[in-house]
Coordinates of C-alpha atoms and ligand atoms in Angstrom, one line a residue:
M1 CA -23.8 -83.1 28.4
H2 CA -22.7 -86.5 27.3
E3 CA -19.5 -87.0 25.4
A4 CA -20.7 -90.2 23.8
L5 CA -24.0 -91.8 23.0
V6 CA -24.1 -95.5 22.4
F7 CA -27.0 -97.1 20.6
R8 CA -26.4 -100.7 21.7
R9 CA -27.6 -103.6 19.7
V10 CA -29.9 -101.7 17.4
R11 CA -31.1 -102.8 14.0
A12 CA -29.5 -100.2 11.9
V13 CA -31.3 -99.8 8.6
D14 CA -29.8 -97.5 5.9
P15 CA -30.5 -98.6 2.3
S16 CA -28.1 -95.8 1.0
C17 CA -25.2 -97.9 2.3
D18 CA -26.8 -101.3 2.1
L19 CA -27.0 -101.6 5.9
D20 CA -29.5 -103.7 7.7
R21 CA -27.9 -105.5 10.7
E22 CA -27.7 -105.5 14.4
V23 CA -24.9 -103.3 15.5
D24 CA -23.7 -100.7 18.0
V25 CA -23.6 -97.1 16.8
V26 CA -21.5 -94.7 18.7
V27 CA -22.0 -90.9 18.4
E28 CA -19.3 -88.6 19.8
G29 CA -20.0 -84.8 19.5
R30 CA -21.5 -84.2 16.0
T31 CA -20.2 -87.4 14.4
I32 CA -21.0 -91.1 14.1
T33 CA -17.6 -92.5 15.2
R34 CA -18.2 -96.2 15.2
V35 CA -20.6 -98.7 13.6
G36 CA -20.4 -102.4 14.1
P37 CA -21.2 -105.4 16.4
G38 CA -19.7 -104.6 19.8
A39 CA -18.5 -101.1 18.6
G40 CA -19.7 -99.7 21.9
D41 CA -18.0 -102.3 24.1
G42 CA -15.8 -100.8 26.8
L43 CA -17.5 -97.4 26.6
A44 CA -18.9 -96.6 30.1
G45 CA -18.9 -93.9 32.7
E46 CA -20.7 -90.8 33.6
R47 CA -20.1 -89.1 30.3
V48 CA -21.4 -92.0 28.2
R49 CA -25.2 -92.5 27.7
I50 CA -26.0 -96.0 26.7
I51 CA -29.4 -96.6 24.9
E52 CA -30.5 -100.1 24.6
V53 CA -34.1 -101.0 23.6
A54 CA -34.9 -104.5 22.5
G55 CA -35.9 -104.6 18.9
A56 CA -35.3 -100.9 18.2
L57 CA -34.6 -99.6 14.7
L58 CA -32.0 -96.9 14.0
V59 CA -32.5 -95.1 10.7
P60 CA -30.9 -91.9 9.2
G61 CA -32.8 -88.8 10.2
L62 CA -35.9 -88.5 8.0
T63 CA -36.5 -85.7 5.5
D64 CA -40.0 -84.4 4.8
M65 CA -40.0 -82.5 1.6
H66 CA -43.6 -81.3 2.0
A67 CA -44.9 -79.6 5.2
H68 CA -46.9 -76.5 6.0
L69 CA -45.5 -74.7 9.0
R70 CA -47.9 -71.7 8.7
E71 CA -45.4 -69.0 9.7
P72 CA -45.6 -66.2 8.8
G73 CA -49.3 -65.4 9.2
Q74 CA -51.2 -68.3 10.8
E75 CA -49.1 -69.0 13.9
G76 CA -52.3 -70.1 15.7
K77 CA -52.2 -73.2 13.6
E78 CA -48.4 -73.8 13.7
D79 CA -45.2 -71.8 13.8
V80 CA -41.6 -72.6 13.0
A81 CA -40.9 -73.6 16.6
S82 CA -43.8 -76.0 17.0
G83 CA -43.5 -77.3 13.5
L84 CA -39.8 -78.2 14.0
A85 CA -40.5 -79.7 17.4
A86 CA -43.3 -81.8 15.9
A87 CA -40.9 -82.8 13.1
A88 CA -38.2 -83.9 15.5
A89 CA -40.8 -85.9 17.5
G90 CA -41.7 -87.6 14.3
G91 CA -38.1 -88.6 13.5
F92 CA -37.5 -85.9 11.0
T93 CA -34.2 -84.0 11.0
D94 CA -35.0 -82.0 7.8
V95 CA -38.3 -80.4 6.9
C96 CA -39.2 -78.4 3.8
A97 CA -41.7 -75.7 4.4
M98 CA -44.3 -74.9 1.7
P99 CA -44.7 -71.2 0.7
N100 CA -48.5 -70.8 1.1
T101 CA -48.0 -68.6 4.1
R102 CA -49.3 -65.1 4.7
P103 CA -47.5 -63.4 3.1
V104 CA -46.6 -66.0 0.6
N105 CA -42.9 -66.9 0.6
D106 CA -42.2 -65.4 -2.8
T107 CA -39.3 -63.1 -1.7
R108 CA -35.9 -63.3 -0.2
A109 CA -37.2 -61.4 2.9
V110 CA -39.7 -64.2 3.8
T111 CA -37.2 -67.0 3.1
E112 CA -34.6 -65.2 5.3
L113 CA -37.1 -64.7 8.0
L114 CA -37.8 -68.4 8.1
M115 CA -34.1 -69.3 8.1
H116 CA -33.6 -66.9 10.9
R117 CA -36.5 -68.3 13.0
A118 CA -35.3 -71.8 12.5
R119 CA -31.8 -71.1 13.7
A120 CA -33.3 -69.4 16.8
V121 CA -35.6 -72.3 17.8
G122 CA -33.7 -75.5 17.2
G123 CA -35.4 -78.8 16.6
A124 CA -35.2 -80.2 13.1
R125 CA -33.6 -78.2 10.3
L126 CA -35.8 -76.1 8.1
H127 CA -35.5 -75.8 4.3
P128 CA -37.9 -73.2 2.8
I129 CA -39.6 -73.8 -0.5
G130 CA -40.2 -70.6 -2.4
A131 CA -43.2 -69.8 -4.6
I132 CA -43.1 -70.3 -8.3
T133 CA -45.2 -67.3 -9.0
V134 CA -45.6 -63.9 -7.2
G135 CA -48.4 -64.3 -4.6
Q136 CA -49.1 -67.8 -6.0
K137 CA -51.2 -66.1 -8.6
G138 CA -49.9 -68.2 -11.4
E139 CA -48.8 -65.3 -13.5
S140 CA -45.4 -63.8 -13.0
L141 CA -42.4 -65.8 -11.9
T142 CA -40.6 -65.1 -8.6
E143 CA -37.0 -64.0 -8.3
M144 CA -35.8 -67.6 -7.9
A145 CA -32.1 -66.7 -7.7
D146 CA -32.9 -64.6 -4.6
L147 CA -35.0 -67.3 -3.1
R148 CA -32.2 -69.9 -3.7
D149 CA -29.5 -67.6 -2.3
A150 CA -31.6 -67.0 0.8
G151 CA -31.9 -70.8 1.4
A152 CA -34.8 -72.1 -0.7
V153 CA -34.3 -75.7 -1.9
A154 CA -37.2 -75.8 -4.4
V155 CA -40.1 -73.8 -5.8
S156 CA -43.8 -74.6 -5.6
D157 CA -47.2 -72.9 -5.6
D158 CA -48.5 -75.8 -3.5
G159 CA -52.1 -75.4 -2.5
L160 CA -52.6 -74.0 -6.0
C161 CA -51.7 -75.3 -9.4
V162 CA -49.7 -73.5 -12.0
T163 CA -52.3 -74.0 -14.7
R164 CA -51.0 -71.8 -17.5
S165 CA -48.8 -73.8 -19.8
D166 CA -46.7 -70.8 -20.8
V167 CA -46.0 -69.9 -17.1
M168 CA -45.1 -73.5 -16.3
R169 CA -42.8 -73.7 -19.2
R170 CA -41.0 -70.5 -18.2
A171 CA -40.9 -71.7 -14.5
L172 CA -39.2 -75.0 -15.5
E173 CA -36.7 -73.1 -17.7
Y174 CA -35.9 -70.5 -15.1
A175 CA -35.7 -72.9 -12.2
N176 CA -33.4 -75.1 -14.2
T177 CA -30.8 -72.4 -14.5
F178 CA -30.5 -72.5 -10.7
D179 CA -30.9 -76.3 -10.5
L180 CA -34.1 -75.9 -8.4
P181 CA -36.8 -78.6 -8.8
V182 CA -40.3 -77.3 -9.6
I183 CA -42.9 -79.0 -7.4
Q184 CA -46.4 -79.0 -8.9
H185 CA -49.7 -79.2 -7.1
A186 CA -51.4 -80.9 -10.0
E187 CA -55.0 -79.8 -10.1
D188 CA -56.8 -78.4 -13.0
H189 CA -58.9 -75.9 -11.0
A190 CA -61.5 -75.6 -13.9
L191 CA -62.3 -79.3 -13.2
T192 CA -62.5 -79.0 -9.4
K193 CA -64.6 -76.0 -8.9
D194 CA -66.5 -76.3 -5.6
A195 CA -65.4 -79.9 -5.2
L196 CA -65.4 -81.3 -1.7
M197 CA -64.2 -84.9 -2.2
H198 CA -63.2 -87.4 -4.8
E199 CA -65.7 -87.8 -7.7
G200 CA -67.0 -91.3 -7.7
A201 CA -69.8 -93.6 -6.4
V202 CA -69.4 -92.2 -2.8
S203 CA -69.6 -88.5 -3.8
T204 CA -72.7 -89.4 -5.9
R205 CA -74.3 -91.2 -2.9
L206 CA -73.5 -88.3 -0.6
G207 CA -74.7 -85.7 -3.1
L208 CA -71.3 -83.9 -2.9
R209 CA -69.5 -82.3 -5.7
G210 CA -66.5 -84.3 -6.8
W211 CA -62.8 -83.7 -7.7
P212 CA -62.3 -86.1 -10.6
R213 CA -59.0 -88.0 -11.0
V214 CA -58.6 -86.5 -14.4
A215 CA -58.1 -83.0 -12.9
E216 CA -54.8 -84.3 -11.6
D217 CA -53.9 -86.5 -14.6
V218 CA -54.2 -83.8 -17.2
I219 CA -51.8 -81.5 -15.4
V220 CA -49.3 -84.3 -14.8
A221 CA -49.5 -85.3 -18.4
R222 CA -48.9 -81.7 -19.7
D223 CA -46.1 -81.1 -17.2
V224 CA -44.3 -84.2 -18.2
L225 CA -44.3 -83.0 -21.8
L226 CA -43.0 -79.6 -20.6
A227 CA -40.3 -81.2 -18.4
E228 CA -39.2 -83.3 -21.4
Y229 CA -39.2 -80.2 -23.7
T230 CA -37.2 -78.1 -21.2
G231 CA -35.0 -80.8 -19.7
A232 CA -35.8 -79.4 -16.2
K233 CA -36.4 -81.2 -12.9
Y234 CA -40.1 -81.7 -12.3
H235 CA -41.7 -83.1 -9.1
V236 CA -45.3 -84.1 -8.6
A237 CA -46.6 -83.3 -5.1
H238 CA -49.0 -85.7 -3.3
V239 CA -49.8 -88.0 -6.2
S240 CA -53.3 -89.5 -5.6
T241 CA -54.5 -91.2 -8.8
L242 CA -53.7 -94.4 -10.6
G243 CA -53.7 -92.3 -13.9
A244 CA -50.9 -90.0 -12.6
V245 CA -48.9 -93.1 -11.5
R246 CA -49.2 -94.5 -15.1
I247 CA -48.0 -91.2 -16.6
I248 CA -45.1 -90.9 -14.3
R249 CA -44.0 -94.5 -14.8
E250 CA -44.0 -94.0 -18.6
A251 CA -42.2 -90.7 -18.3
K252 CA -39.5 -92.2 -16.1
S253 CA -39.1 -95.1 -18.6
R254 CA -38.3 -92.5 -21.2
G255 CA -35.7 -90.8 -19.1
I256 CA -37.6 -87.6 -18.3
K257 CA -36.5 -85.9 -15.1
V258 CA -39.7 -86.5 -13.2
T259 CA -40.0 -87.4 -9.5
A260 CA -43.0 -87.9 -7.2
E261 CA -44.1 -88.1 -3.7
V262 CA -47.1 -89.8 -1.9
T263 CA -48.6 -89.0 1.5
P264 CA -49.3 -91.6 4.2
H265 CA -53.0 -90.7 4.1
H266 CA -53.3 -91.4 0.3
L267 CA -51.6 -94.7 1.0
L268 CA -54.1 -95.6 3.7
L269 CA -57.5 -94.0 3.4
T270 CA -60.2 -93.9 0.7
D271 CA -63.2 -91.7 0.0
A272 CA -65.2 -94.1 2.1
S273 CA -63.8 -92.2 5.1
L274 CA -66.0 -89.3 4.0
I275 CA -69.3 -91.2 4.4
G276 CA -69.8 -89.7 7.9
Y277 CA -68.9 -86.2 6.5
D278 CA -65.8 -86.2 8.7
T279 CA -64.0 -82.9 7.9
A280 CA -60.7 -84.4 9.2
C281 CA -60.7 -86.5 6.0
K282 CA -61.2 -83.4 3.7
V283 CA -57.8 -83.1 2.1
N284 CA -56.5 -81.8 -1.2
P285 CA -56.0 -83.8 -3.4
P286 CA -58.9 -85.9 -2.0
L287 CA -58.8 -89.4 -0.7
R288 CA -59.4 -91.7 -3.7
E289 CA -60.5 -95.3 -4.1
D290 CA -59.1 -98.8 -3.4
E291 CA -57.7 -99.1 -6.9
D292 CA -55.7 -95.9 -6.5
L293 CA -54.4 -97.1 -3.1
V294 CA -53.2 -100.3 -4.7
A295 CA -51.6 -98.3 -7.6
L296 CA -49.9 -95.9 -5.2
R297 CA -48.5 -98.7 -3.0
G298 CA -47.2 -100.5 -6.0
A299 CA -45.6 -97.3 -7.4
L300 CA -43.9 -96.6 -4.1
A301 CA -42.6 -100.2 -3.9
D302 CA -41.2 -100.1 -7.4
G303 CA -39.7 -96.6 -7.2
T304 CA -42.1 -95.0 -9.7
I305 CA -43.0 -92.8 -6.7
D306 CA -39.7 -91.8 -5.2
C307 CA -40.6 -90.7 -1.7
I308 CA -43.1 -90.3 1.1
A309 CA -44.0 -86.7 2.2
T310 CA -46.4 -85.9 5.0
D311 CA -48.2 -82.8 3.5
H312 CA -48.5 -81.9 7.2
A313 CA -51.3 -79.3 7.0
P314 CA -52.3 -78.0 10.4
H315 CA -55.6 -76.3 10.8
S316 CA -57.5 -74.8 13.8
L317 CA -60.7 -76.3 15.3
L318 CA -62.6 -73.4 13.8
D319 CA -61.4 -74.4 10.4
K320 CA -62.5 -78.0 10.8
Q321 CA -65.6 -78.0 13.1
V322 CA -67.8 -76.6 10.4
E323 CA -69.7 -78.1 7.4
L324 CA -67.7 -80.1 5.0
S325 CA -68.1 -77.3 2.4
E326 CA -66.6 -74.7 4.7
A327 CA -63.8 -76.9 6.2
A328 CA -60.2 -76.2 5.3
P329 CA -58.5 -79.1 3.5
G330 CA -55.5 -80.9 5.1
M331 CA -54.4 -83.1 8.0
I332 CA -51.4 -83.1 10.3
G333 CA -48.8 -85.7 9.5
L334 CA -45.3 -85.2 11.0
E335 CA -45.8 -87.2 14.2
L336 CA -47.9 -89.9 12.6
C337 CA -45.9 -90.7 9.5
V338 CA -43.5 -93.3 11.1
P339 CA -46.2 -95.4 12.8
L340 CA -48.5 -95.3 9.8
M341 CA -45.8 -96.4 7.4
L342 CA -44.6 -99.1 9.8
G343 CA -48.1 -100.4 9.8
L344 CA -47.9 -101.0 6.0
V345 CA -44.6 -102.7 6.5
E346 CA -46.0 -105.0 9.2
K347 CA -48.8 -106.0 6.9
G348 CA -46.3 -107.0 4.3
L349 CA -47.5 -104.3 1.9
L350 CA -44.1 -102.5 1.6
P351 CA -40.6 -103.5 2.3
L352 CA -39.0 -101.7 5.3
A353 CA -35.9 -100.8 3.3
R354 CA -38.0 -99.1 0.6
V355 CA -39.9 -97.1 3.3
V356 CA -36.7 -96.0 4.9
D357 CA -35.2 -95.0 1.5
A358 CA -38.4 -93.1 0.7
L359 CA -38.1 -91.1 3.9
T360 CA -34.4 -90.4 3.8
R361 CA -32.1 -90.7 0.7
A362 CA -34.9 -90.2 -1.9
P363 CA -36.4 -86.9 -0.7
S364 CA -33.0 -85.5 0.3
K365 CA -31.7 -86.1 -3.2
I366 CA -34.7 -84.4 -4.9
V367 CA -34.2 -81.2 -2.9
G368 CA -30.4 -81.4 -3.0
L369 CA -29.7 -82.0 0.6
P370 CA -26.8 -84.2 1.7
A371 CA -27.6 -87.8 2.4
R372 CA -27.9 -88.5 6.1
A373 CA -26.1 -91.9 6.3
I374 CA -25.3 -94.3 9.1
R375 CA -21.6 -94.6 8.5
E376 CA -18.4 -94.0 10.5
G377 CA -17.4 -90.4 10.0
A378 CA -20.8 -89.1 8.9
E379 CA -22.6 -86.3 10.7
A380 CA -24.9 -87.8 13.4
N381 CA -28.5 -87.3 12.0
L382 CA -30.4 -90.3 13.3
A383 CA -33.9 -91.5 14.4
L384 CA -34.4 -94.3 16.9
V385 CA -37.7 -96.0 16.6
D386 CA -39.3 -98.8 18.7
P387 CA -41.4 -100.6 16.0
N388 CA -43.2 -102.7 18.7
R389 CA -44.4 -100.0 21.0
S390 CA -48.1 -99.1 20.6
W391 CA -49.5 -95.7 21.5
T392 CA -52.8 -93.9 21.3
V393 CA -52.9 -90.7 19.2
A394 CA -54.2 -88.1 21.7
P395 CA -53.9 -84.3 21.7
E396 CA -51.6 -84.1 24.7
R397 CA -49.1 -86.4 23.0
L398 CA -48.6 -84.1 20.0
R399 CA -46.1 -81.3 19.6
T400 CA -47.9 -79.7 16.7
K401 CA -50.3 -76.9 17.7
S402 CA -53.1 -78.5 15.6
R403 CA -55.2 -81.6 16.1
N404 CA -56.7 -82.2 12.7
T405 CA -56.2 -85.8 12.0
P406 CA -58.7 -88.7 11.4
F407 CA -56.3 -90.9 13.3
M408 CA -57.0 -89.1 16.6
G409 CA -58.0 -91.7 19.3
Q410 CA -56.6 -94.6 17.3
T411 CA -53.9 -96.9 18.6
V412 CA -50.9 -97.1 16.3
K413 CA -47.7 -99.2 16.5
G414 CA -44.2 -97.7 16.2
M415 CA -42.8 -95.0 18.4
V416 CA -40.0 -92.5 17.7
L417 CA -37.8 -92.6 20.8
M418 CA -35.1 -90.2 19.9
T419 CA -34.0 -87.9 17.1
L420 CA -30.4 -86.5 16.7
V421 CA -29.7 -83.5 14.6
T422 CA -26.0 -83.1 14.0
G423 CA -25.3 -85.0 17.2
A424 CA -27.6 -82.9 19.4
V425 CA -30.7 -84.5 20.9
A426 CA -33.6 -82.7 19.2
F427 CA -36.2 -85.1 20.6
D428 CA -36.1 -87.6 23.4
A429 CA -39.4 -89.4 24.2
A430 CA -38.0 -90.1 27.7
A431 CA -37.6 -86.4 28.5
P432 CA -40.7 -84.5 29.8
K433 CA -42.7 -82.6 27.2
A434 CA -41.9 -78.9 27.2
Ligands
DOR501 O1 -54.8 -80.6 2.0 C1 -54.1 -79.7 1.7 N1 -53.8 -78.7 2.5 N2 -53.5 -79.7 0.4 C2 -52.8 -78.6 0.0 O2 -52.3 -78.7 -1.1 C3 -52.6 -77.4 0.9 C4 -52.7 -77.8 2.3 C5 -52.8 -76.6 3.2 O3 -52.1 -75.6 3.0 O4 -53.6 -76.7 4.1

């Protein structure tokens, strides 16, 4: 066990404290004790580990406010241990787990089980998200006070939309009394029945039933009005359309408490990826068109979209090696987020500081977690990234139990080298894979 870790001559980037410079960062025990040029000078010896990688970035530990860890009920796809290991390998120190498990996390008992499992396995920290409605049926509200007391940081029926306006209104009012954000999966199911992909020229050509943009937009528009009426905190999960971006931008300009996230895949891929009927590209909401991509990138850059969330959705081979109509929607994301987002930075499409903010301070603030800053005296929650190192996405490299990603076999640039959770090494790329 080392007494001190020294990150020597790293580019430390933490927009929450206006930091972007080459420094040494010293970690002793659970704490960042020194930050500055030459701060690690003089530290040497057996009990000091010095890490120096030319061109490396050091950022605060990332927060993913939207992941599916599948426990309880579908541990063949993922469980808390593998999910938190994958998260740490992706640079995340904090992961919020969506409640569409089996059983649904709609009770204190399931939330407590998750907290207990997470404490036992280590890796990144887990923050459960409780359901909005019992069984995600969209009818009666859950006991949100119980969920919050057990450790839930937000409520959502993700995977399904709360379509009834009266239920959504009461959910916002009730959650507001506990200061919990309500995260909506915005999909008018009446408009997406049997849909397999985005509705547009490609779906017409392929002869597949489409999921029109407006199915997302009508829900976001209604919810914004309800958020304004109730004064509650409303968050839109995985925004995918230019229309939703427009509505959120207008709502924010009027001071409504609305926040939003976007996934790396909605920033990078379009419905054209479905031309070969690749089930790895079936995702909910679906991959859209170029104009949506442009709108989403612009909205992330200007802060209309607050944060990046992976929507890590592990599925088994059996769920994906079937016809498109039978395939489960979703793709894995925890271990690919950093390189995919750095790719957009390298192309000059997004500023690095905004990407770091969207993966650290912004999501933490939405779910009420403490900011993980690079500052003397702060708890050491850090991710070390080599932005210049390329690697090929391959099954044996991944910690998640699932393999469902259209990026499999592709070479990406940007590698997470180390993740510290409260000073402890939760991931070390140099250590053999367990
Ligand atoms: O693609 C998706 N997969 N979207 C969702 O909303 C749910 C998720 C899942 O649970 O697999």
